[in-house]
XYZ file of C-alpha atoms in Angstrom:
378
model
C -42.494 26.756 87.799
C -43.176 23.612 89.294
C -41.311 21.617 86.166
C -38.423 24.319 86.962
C -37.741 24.630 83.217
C -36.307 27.542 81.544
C -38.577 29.321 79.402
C -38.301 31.559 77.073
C -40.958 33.384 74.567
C -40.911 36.793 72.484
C -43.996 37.982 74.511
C -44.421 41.166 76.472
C -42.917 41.094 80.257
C -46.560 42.573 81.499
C -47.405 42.373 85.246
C -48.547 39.216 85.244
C -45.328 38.045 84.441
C -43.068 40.280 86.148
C -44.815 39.252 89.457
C -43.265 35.658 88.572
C -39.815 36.437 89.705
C -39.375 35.500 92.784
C -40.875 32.662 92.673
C -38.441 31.509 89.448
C -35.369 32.989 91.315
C -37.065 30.065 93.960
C -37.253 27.245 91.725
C -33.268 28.694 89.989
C -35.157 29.003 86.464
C -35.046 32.101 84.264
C -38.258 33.328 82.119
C -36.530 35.157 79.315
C -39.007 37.226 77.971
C -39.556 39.720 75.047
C -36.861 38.114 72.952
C -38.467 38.359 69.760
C -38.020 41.735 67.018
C -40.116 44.168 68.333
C -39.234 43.881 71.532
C -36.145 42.128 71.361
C -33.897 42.792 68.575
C -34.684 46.120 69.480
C -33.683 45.965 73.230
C -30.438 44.467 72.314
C -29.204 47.053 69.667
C -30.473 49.653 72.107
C -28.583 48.188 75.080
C -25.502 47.638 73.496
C -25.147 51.501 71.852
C -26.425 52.690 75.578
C -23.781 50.177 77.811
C -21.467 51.783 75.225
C -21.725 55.450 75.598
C -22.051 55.207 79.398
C -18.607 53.001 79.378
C -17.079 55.736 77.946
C -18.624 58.225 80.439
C -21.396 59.761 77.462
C -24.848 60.325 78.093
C -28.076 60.088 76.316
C -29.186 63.465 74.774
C -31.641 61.522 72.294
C -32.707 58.088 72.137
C -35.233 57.297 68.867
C -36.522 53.795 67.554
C -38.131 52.952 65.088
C -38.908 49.447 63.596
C -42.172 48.124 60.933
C -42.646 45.314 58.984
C -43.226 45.859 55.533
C -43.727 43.968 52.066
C -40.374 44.336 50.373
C -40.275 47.273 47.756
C -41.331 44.657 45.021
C -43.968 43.665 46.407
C -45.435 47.275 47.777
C -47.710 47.256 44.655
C -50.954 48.708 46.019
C -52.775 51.791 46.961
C -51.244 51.474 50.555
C -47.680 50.130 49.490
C -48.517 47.470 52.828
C -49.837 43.976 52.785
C -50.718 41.964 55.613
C -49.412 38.007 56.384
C -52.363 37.884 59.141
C -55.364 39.043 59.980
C -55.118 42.914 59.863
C -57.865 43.893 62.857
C -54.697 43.872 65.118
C -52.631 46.304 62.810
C -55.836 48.487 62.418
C -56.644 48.886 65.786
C -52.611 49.639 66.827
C -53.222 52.413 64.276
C -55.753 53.944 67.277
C -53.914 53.368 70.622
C -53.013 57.162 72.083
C -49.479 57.489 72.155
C -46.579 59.686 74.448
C -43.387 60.567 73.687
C -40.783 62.821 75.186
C -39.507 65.204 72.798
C -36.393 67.841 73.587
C -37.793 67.887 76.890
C -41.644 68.430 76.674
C -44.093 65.631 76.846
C -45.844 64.830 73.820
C -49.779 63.301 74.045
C -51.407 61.495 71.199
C -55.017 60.355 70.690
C -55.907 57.665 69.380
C -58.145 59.146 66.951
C -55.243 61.501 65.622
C -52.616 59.002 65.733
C -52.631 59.125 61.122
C -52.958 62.859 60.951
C -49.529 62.725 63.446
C -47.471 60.369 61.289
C -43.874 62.313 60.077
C -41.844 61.818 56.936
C -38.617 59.404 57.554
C -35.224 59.268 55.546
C -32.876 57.149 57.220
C -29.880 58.583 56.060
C -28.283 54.755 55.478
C -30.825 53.983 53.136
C -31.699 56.989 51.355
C -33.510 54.654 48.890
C -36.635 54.395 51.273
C -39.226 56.772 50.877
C -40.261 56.368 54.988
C -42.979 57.431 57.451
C -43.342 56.726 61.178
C -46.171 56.988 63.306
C -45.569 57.353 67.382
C -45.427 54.336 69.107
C -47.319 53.699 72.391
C -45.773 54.981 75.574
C -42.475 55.703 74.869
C -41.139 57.250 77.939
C -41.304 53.712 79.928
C -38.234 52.552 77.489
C -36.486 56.056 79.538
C -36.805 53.666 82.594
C -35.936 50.310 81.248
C -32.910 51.591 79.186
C -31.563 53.383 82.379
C -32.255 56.874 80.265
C -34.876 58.683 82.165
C -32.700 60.890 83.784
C -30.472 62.212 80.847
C -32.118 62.314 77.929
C -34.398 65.104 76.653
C -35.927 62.967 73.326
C -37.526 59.454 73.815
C -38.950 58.376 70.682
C -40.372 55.202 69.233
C -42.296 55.140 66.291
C -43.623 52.764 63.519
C -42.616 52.265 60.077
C -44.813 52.285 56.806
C -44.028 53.514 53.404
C -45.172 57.519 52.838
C -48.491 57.824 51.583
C -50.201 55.018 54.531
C -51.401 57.015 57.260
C -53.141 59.878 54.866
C -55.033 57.257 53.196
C -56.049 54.994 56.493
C -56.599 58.478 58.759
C -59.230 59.531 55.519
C -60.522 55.806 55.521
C -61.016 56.278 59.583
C -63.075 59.526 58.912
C -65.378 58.124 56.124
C -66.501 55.074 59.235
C -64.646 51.969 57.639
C -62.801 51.607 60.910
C -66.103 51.679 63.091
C -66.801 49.028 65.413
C -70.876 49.579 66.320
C -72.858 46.793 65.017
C -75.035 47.734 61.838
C -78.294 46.520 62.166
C -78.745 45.592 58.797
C -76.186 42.865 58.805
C -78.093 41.099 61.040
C -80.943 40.767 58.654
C -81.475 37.285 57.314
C -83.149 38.463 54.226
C -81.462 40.610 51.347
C -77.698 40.753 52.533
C -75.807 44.204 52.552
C -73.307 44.252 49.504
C -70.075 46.060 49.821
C -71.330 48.794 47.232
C -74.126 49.792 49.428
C -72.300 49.948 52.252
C -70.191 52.058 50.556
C -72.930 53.802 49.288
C -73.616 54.468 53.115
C -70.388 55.425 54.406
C -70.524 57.813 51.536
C -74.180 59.292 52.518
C -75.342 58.720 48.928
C -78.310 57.218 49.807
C -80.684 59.690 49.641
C -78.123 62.537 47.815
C -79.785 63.922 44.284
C -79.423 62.045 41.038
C -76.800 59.737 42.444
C -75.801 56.870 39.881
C -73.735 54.173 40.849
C -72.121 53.845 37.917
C -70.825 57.131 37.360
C -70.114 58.365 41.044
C -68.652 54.802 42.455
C -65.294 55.421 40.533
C -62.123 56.827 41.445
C -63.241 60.416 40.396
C -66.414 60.189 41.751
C -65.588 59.210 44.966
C -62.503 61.632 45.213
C -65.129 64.354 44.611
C -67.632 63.144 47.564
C -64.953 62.596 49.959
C -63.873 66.490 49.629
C -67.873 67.170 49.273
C -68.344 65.711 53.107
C -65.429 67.487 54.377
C -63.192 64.463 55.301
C -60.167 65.383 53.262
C -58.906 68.753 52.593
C -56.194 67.495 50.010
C -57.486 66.516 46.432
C -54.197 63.967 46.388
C -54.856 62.266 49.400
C -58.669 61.811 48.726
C -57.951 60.479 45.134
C -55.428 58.131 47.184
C -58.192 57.343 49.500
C -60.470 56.758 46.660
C -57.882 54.841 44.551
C -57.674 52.475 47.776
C -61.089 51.927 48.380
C -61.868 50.827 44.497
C -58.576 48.735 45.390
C -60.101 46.617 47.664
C -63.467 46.386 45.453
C -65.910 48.327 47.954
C -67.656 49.487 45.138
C -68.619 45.452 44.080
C -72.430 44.536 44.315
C -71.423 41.310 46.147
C -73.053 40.206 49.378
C -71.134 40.784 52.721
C -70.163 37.058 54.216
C -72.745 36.514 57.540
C -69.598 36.567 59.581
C -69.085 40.612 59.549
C -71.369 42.704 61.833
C -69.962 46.137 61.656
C -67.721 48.063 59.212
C -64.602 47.553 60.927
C -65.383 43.988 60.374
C -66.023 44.699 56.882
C -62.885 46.478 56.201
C -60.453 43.803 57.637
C -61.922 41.310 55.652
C -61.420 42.637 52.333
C -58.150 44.057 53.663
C -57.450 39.977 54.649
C -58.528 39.064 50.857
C -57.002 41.977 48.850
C -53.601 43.126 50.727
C -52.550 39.427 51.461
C -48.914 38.388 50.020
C -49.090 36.028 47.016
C -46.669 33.056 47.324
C -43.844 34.473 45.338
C -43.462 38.112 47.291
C -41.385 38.803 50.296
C -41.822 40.628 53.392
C -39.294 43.189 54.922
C -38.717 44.186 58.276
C -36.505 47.456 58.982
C -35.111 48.332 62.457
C -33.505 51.419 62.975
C -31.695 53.557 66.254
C -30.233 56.954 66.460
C -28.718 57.945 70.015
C -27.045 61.165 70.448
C -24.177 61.323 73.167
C -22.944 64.344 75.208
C -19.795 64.033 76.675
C -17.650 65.760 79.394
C -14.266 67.676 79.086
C -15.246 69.332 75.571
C -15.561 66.521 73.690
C -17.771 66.922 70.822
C -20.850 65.238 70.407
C -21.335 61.631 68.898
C -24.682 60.513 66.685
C -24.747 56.195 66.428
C -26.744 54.799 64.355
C -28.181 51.068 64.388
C -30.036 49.512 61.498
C -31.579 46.098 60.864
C -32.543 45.087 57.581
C -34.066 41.766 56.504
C -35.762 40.329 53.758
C -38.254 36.784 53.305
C -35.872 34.458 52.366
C -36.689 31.576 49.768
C -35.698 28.751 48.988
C -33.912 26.347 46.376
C -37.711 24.521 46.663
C -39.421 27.763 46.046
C -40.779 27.878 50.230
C -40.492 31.875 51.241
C -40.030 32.176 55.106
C -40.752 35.700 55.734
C -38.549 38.304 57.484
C -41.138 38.736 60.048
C -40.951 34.965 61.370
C -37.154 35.256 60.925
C -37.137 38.055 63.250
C -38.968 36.794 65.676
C -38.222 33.508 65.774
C -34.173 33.279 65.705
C -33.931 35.544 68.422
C -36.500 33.079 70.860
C -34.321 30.510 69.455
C -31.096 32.603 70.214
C -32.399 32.480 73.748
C -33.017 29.230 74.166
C -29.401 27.922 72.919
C -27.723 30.388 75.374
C -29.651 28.914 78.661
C -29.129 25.576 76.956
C -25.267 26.607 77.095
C -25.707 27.817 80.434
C -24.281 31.558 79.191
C -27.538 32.964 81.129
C -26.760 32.595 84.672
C -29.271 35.143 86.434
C -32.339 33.958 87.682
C -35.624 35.640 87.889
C -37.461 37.021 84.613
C -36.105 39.193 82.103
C -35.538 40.554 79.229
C -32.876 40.987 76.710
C -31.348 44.158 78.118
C -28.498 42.599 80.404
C -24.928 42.045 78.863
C -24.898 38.343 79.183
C -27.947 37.552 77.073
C -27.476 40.816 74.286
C -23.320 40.725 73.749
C -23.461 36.864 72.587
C -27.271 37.271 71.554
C -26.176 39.700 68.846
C -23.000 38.042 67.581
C -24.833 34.451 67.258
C -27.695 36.302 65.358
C -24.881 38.036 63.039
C -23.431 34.658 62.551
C -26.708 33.562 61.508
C -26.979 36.338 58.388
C -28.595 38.969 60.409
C -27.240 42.175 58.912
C -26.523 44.852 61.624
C -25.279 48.058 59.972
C -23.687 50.423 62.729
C -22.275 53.620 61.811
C -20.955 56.416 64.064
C -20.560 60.235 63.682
């Protein structure tokens, strides 16, 4: 503020920086915030179909988002179909924020603890190739407000993309304790270090069971069995998933846990970090999708638009992969930059993407760039 320099970054417009804008409409700067994918992209596609329908006198009867990033389908080739390019204890713990929606009128409450058993099979009907899930997303009803929605439509939905299968396996993984965050005493012992087969072992309450053998109940049909045995999976498929999974990222190995973990959650995300990490050759994907439904006056019959992102890691003639994920978020900051460069941006204050002079050109630079927006209307 006191350089009065533009800025502009793809993180969150929270309080702390909302209470900013007077004093950047003061020093004639704009803080251009949330201009990355997820938010971003996503406020721009959203803006434009919205600005749209209300040109034309429509309004909002359903608004639903959804956006993840993924590996690409070639490189889905685990347990999970998911891999992770940074430390997964972020992605876990999203997996147990409560959640509200607004769905044909009723409001919708998640917990956190439930958030896997709620996830819902996806087919985007534009790519009918994608075998899809979503979990719900946060608080979706403040997007009502934002988008200028609140008041017309009856469905407010944003949810989170994964391949089907994910959430059975992590909400079964959640009930067996890999996801807890108490300290275990035991790691704290200097002496004999836990190995991840006896914490296993643990999770598992094998312990003290009857005639347990390692070598005969730590395999994928043994530990399909014990999972149904305690009562954390009612579905033989999704515990032999689950059990498929955890032999997948070798909890069933007598080697000692590193120093540096002090509870199982810690435990988990490290040989998540090791085991569902991209090699150099495989590429990321991140998919983006809208649906809005329009009523209209006079009679006119109803429209459904649809809005769909999809990019791929991109490599190079020198073999460097630069995955979708940066791509995403990066071009757009970048996006933002060039227009206040250009002086396209003329409000002051802070904001965010949702205003026609930073989304109209913001979209058609990032088509320019090779961003492939697929629109179709019905």
């Amino acid at each position: 503020m006191q350089l009065k320099k533009h800025l502009v970054t793809a993180s969150y417009v929270d309080e702390s920086m909302s209470k900013l804008d007077e004093a950047a409409k003061g020093a004639g700067i704009t803080i251009l915030g949330e201009m990355g994918l997820d938010p971003g992209i996503d406020h721009m596609m959203a803006m434009k179909m919205i600005n749209q329908a209300h040109v034309r006198n429509g309004k909002i009867r359903s608004f639903t988002s959804y956006c993840g990033g993924l590996p690409s389908p070639a490189a889905a080739n685990n347990p999970l179909a998911y891999k992770f390019s940074w430390n997964p204890a972020g992605a876990i713990r999203a997996g147990r924020n409560p959640s509200t929606y607004r769905y044909h009128g009723e409001i919708v409450h998640v917990d956190g603890n439930q958030l896997y058993d709620s996830a819902s099979r996806l087919r985007i009907p534009d790519l009918p190739a994608f075998a899809l899930e979503c979990l719900p997303n946060r608080n979706s009803l403040i997007y009502g407000n934002l988008y200028g929605i609140e008041n017309e439509a009856s469905t407010i939905f944003r949810g989170t993309l994964r391949y089907e299968g994910f959430s059975e396996i992590m909400g079964t993984l959640s009930r067996i304790g890999f996801f807890n965050t108490e300290a275990i005493s035991i790691l704290k012992n200097d002496g004999d270090r836990l190995t991840f087969q006896k914490f296993l072992i643990k999770l598992l309450k094998l312990d003290h069971a009857d005639n347990f053998n390692a070598s005969s109940t730590l395999t994928e049909k043994g530990i399909t069995e014990r999972i149904i045995a305690l009562g954390l999976c009612k579905e033989k498929e999704t515990a032999a998933k689950t059990a498929k999974t955890i032999i997948f990222l070798g909890f069933h190995e007598s080697i000692e846990i590193p120093v540096s973990c002090q509870s199982a959650f810690d435990i988990t995300c490290l040989r998540m970090e090791e085991r569902l990490a991209y090699s150099g050759t495989e590429e990321d994907m991140v998919l983006l999708h809208h649906e809005v439904e329009i009523d209209f006056p006079n009679g006119q019959p109803a429209e459904n638009h649809r809005a769909t992102l999809l990019e791929f890691g991109r490599t190079s003639s020198d073999g460097k992969t630069t995955t979708a994920m940066a791509l995403t978020v990066g071009i757009p900051a970048a996006v933002g930059a060039l227009l206040l460069l250009a002086n396209k941006i003329q409000t002051r204050g802070v904001l965010r993407p949702i205003v026609p002079e930073v989304y109209i050109p913001g979209l058609d630079i990032l088509e320019a760039y090779g961003f492939k927006l697929l629109e179709k209307m019905e």
